Short mmCIF file of C-alpha atoms in Angstrom, two decimals:
data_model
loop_
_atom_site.label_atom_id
_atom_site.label_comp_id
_atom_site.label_asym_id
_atom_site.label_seq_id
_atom_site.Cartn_x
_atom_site.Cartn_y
_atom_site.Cartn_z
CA UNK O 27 101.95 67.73 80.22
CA UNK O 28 101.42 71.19 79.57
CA UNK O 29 103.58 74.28 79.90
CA UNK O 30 101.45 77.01 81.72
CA UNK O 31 102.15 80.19 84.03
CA UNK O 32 101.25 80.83 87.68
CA UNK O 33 101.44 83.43 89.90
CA UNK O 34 104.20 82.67 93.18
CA UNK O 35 104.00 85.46 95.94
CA UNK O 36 106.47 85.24 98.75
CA UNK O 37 104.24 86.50 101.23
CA UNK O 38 105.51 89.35 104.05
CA UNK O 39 106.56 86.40 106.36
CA UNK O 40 108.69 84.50 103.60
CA UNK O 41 110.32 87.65 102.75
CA UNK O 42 110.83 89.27 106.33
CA UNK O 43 112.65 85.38 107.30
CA UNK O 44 114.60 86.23 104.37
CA UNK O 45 113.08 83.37 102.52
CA UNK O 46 112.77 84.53 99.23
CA UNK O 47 116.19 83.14 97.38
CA UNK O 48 115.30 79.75 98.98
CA UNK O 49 112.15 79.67 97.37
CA UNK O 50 112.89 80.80 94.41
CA UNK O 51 115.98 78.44 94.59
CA UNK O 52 113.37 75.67 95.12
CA UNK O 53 111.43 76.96 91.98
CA UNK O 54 114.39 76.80 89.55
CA UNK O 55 115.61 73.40 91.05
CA UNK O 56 112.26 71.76 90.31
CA UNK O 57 112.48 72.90 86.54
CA UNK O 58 110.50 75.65 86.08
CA UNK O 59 112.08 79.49 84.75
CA UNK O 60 111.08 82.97 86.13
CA UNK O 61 108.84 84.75 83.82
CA UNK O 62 108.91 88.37 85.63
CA UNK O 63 109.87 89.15 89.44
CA UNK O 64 109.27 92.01 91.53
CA UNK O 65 108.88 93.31 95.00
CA UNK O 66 106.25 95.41 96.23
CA UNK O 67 104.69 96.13 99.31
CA UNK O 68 101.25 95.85 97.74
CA UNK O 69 98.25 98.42 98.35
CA UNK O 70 94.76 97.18 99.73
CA UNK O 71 93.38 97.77 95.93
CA UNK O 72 95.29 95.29 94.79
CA UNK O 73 95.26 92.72 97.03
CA UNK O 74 91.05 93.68 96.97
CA UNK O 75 91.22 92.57 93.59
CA UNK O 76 93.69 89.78 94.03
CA UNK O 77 91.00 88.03 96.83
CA UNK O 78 87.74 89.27 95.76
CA UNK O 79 86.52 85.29 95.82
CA UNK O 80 86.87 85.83 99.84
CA UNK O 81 85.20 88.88 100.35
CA UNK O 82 82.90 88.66 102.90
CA UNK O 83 84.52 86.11 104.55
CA UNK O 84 85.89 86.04 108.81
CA UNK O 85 89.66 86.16 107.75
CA UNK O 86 89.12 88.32 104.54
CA UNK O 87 90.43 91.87 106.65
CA UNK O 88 92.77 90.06 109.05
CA UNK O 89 94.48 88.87 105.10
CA UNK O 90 94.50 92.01 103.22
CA UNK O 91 96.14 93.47 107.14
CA UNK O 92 98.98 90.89 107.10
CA UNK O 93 99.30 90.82 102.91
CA UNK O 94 100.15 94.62 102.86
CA UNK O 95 102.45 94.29 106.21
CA UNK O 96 105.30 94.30 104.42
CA UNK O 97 106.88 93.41 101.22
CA UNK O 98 106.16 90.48 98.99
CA UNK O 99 108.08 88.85 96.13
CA UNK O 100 106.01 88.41 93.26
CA UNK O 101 107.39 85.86 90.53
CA UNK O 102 105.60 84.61 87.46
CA UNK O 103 106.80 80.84 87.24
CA UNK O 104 106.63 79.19 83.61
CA UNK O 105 106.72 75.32 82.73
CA UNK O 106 105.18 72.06 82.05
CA UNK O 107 102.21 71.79 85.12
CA UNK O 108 103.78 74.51 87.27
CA UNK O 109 100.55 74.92 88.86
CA UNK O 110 100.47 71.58 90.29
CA UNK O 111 104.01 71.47 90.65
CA UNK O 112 104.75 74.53 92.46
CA UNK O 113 101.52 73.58 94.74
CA UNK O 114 102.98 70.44 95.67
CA UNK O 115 106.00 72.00 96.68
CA UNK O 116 104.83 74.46 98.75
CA UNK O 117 103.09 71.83 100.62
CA UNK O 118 99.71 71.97 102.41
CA UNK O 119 98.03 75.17 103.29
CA UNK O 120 98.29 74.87 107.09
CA UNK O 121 102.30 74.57 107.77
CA UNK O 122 101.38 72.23 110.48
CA UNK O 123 99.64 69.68 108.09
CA UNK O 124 102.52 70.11 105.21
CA UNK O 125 104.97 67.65 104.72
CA UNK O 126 108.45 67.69 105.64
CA UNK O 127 110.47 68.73 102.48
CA UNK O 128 108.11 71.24 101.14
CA UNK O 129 108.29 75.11 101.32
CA UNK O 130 105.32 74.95 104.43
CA UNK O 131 106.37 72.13 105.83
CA UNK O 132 110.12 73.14 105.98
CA UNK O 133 109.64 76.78 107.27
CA UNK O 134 106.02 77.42 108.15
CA UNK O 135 105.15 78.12 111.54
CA UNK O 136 102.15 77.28 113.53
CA UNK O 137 99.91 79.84 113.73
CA UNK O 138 96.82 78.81 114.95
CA UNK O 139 93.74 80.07 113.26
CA UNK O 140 96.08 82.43 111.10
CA UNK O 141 96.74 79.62 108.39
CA UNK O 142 97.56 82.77 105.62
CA UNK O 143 100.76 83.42 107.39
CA UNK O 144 102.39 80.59 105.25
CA UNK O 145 105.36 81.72 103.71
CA UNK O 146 103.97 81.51 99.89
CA UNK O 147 100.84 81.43 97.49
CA UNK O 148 100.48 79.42 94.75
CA UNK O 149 97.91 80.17 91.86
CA UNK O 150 95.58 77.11 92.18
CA UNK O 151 94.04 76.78 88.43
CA UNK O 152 94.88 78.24 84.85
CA UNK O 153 92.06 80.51 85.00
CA UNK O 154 93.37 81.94 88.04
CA UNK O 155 97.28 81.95 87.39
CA UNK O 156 95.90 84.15 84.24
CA UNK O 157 94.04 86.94 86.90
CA UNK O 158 96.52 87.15 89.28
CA UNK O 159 99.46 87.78 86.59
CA UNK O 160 96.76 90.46 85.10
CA UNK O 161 96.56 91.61 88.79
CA UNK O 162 100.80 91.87 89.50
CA UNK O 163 102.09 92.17 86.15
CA UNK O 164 99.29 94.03 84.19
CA UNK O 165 101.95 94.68 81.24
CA UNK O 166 102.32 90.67 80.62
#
């Protein structure tokens, strides 16, 4: 096992359901500690940066339109495989394929062809969790 970092956002619809101390309750309950935490309603510059693998791509506007909607919680978790962890309990991408019992699954929504209205992301690989912290908390 290895104790790593990743990046959590509690995206606008988490946060405007009033989600975010339910996640974050979920976080701390599964073993891992908050690193940093803020909330900002993010600028298109950042969230550029933050999904420059999708530019290009059909749903690429339509996500930096919803992402700066409205504010996000931004956490840095910290533990033993909190990548993998926290991804398993958000659940699967699309909130209608998650599983009961995980963040998606409990309190996603369907919404069709919009599958990045899903209440959280989750950094998906060490190399990643370490841009997206550089991206949100540039003074870690």
């Amino acid at each position: 096992m290895t104790t790593e970092r990743s990046l959590v956002l509690i995206k606008p619809d988490g946060f405007q359901r009033g989600l975010t101390g339910e996640v974050l309750r979920r976080i701390e309950a599964k073993g891992y500690t908050l690193g940093a935490l803020a909330i900002v309603t993010p600028t298109r510059e950042l969230l550029a940066k933050h999904y420059a693998e999708h530019e290009g791509k059909p749903f690429y506007e339509p996500l930096l339109e919803f992402m700066s909607s409205g504010p996000v919680t931004a956490a840095v978790i910290e533990g033993q495989d909190c990548i993998k962890g926290f991804r398993s309990l958000a659940g699967a991408t699309n909130p209608t394929d998650a599983a009961p019992g995980t963040i998606r699954g409990d309190f996603g929504r369907d919404w069709g062809t919009q599958v990045q209205q899903n209440i959280v992301h989750g950094s998906d690989s060490p190399d990643s969790a370490s841009r997206e912290i550089g991206i949100w908390f540039p003074e870690l």
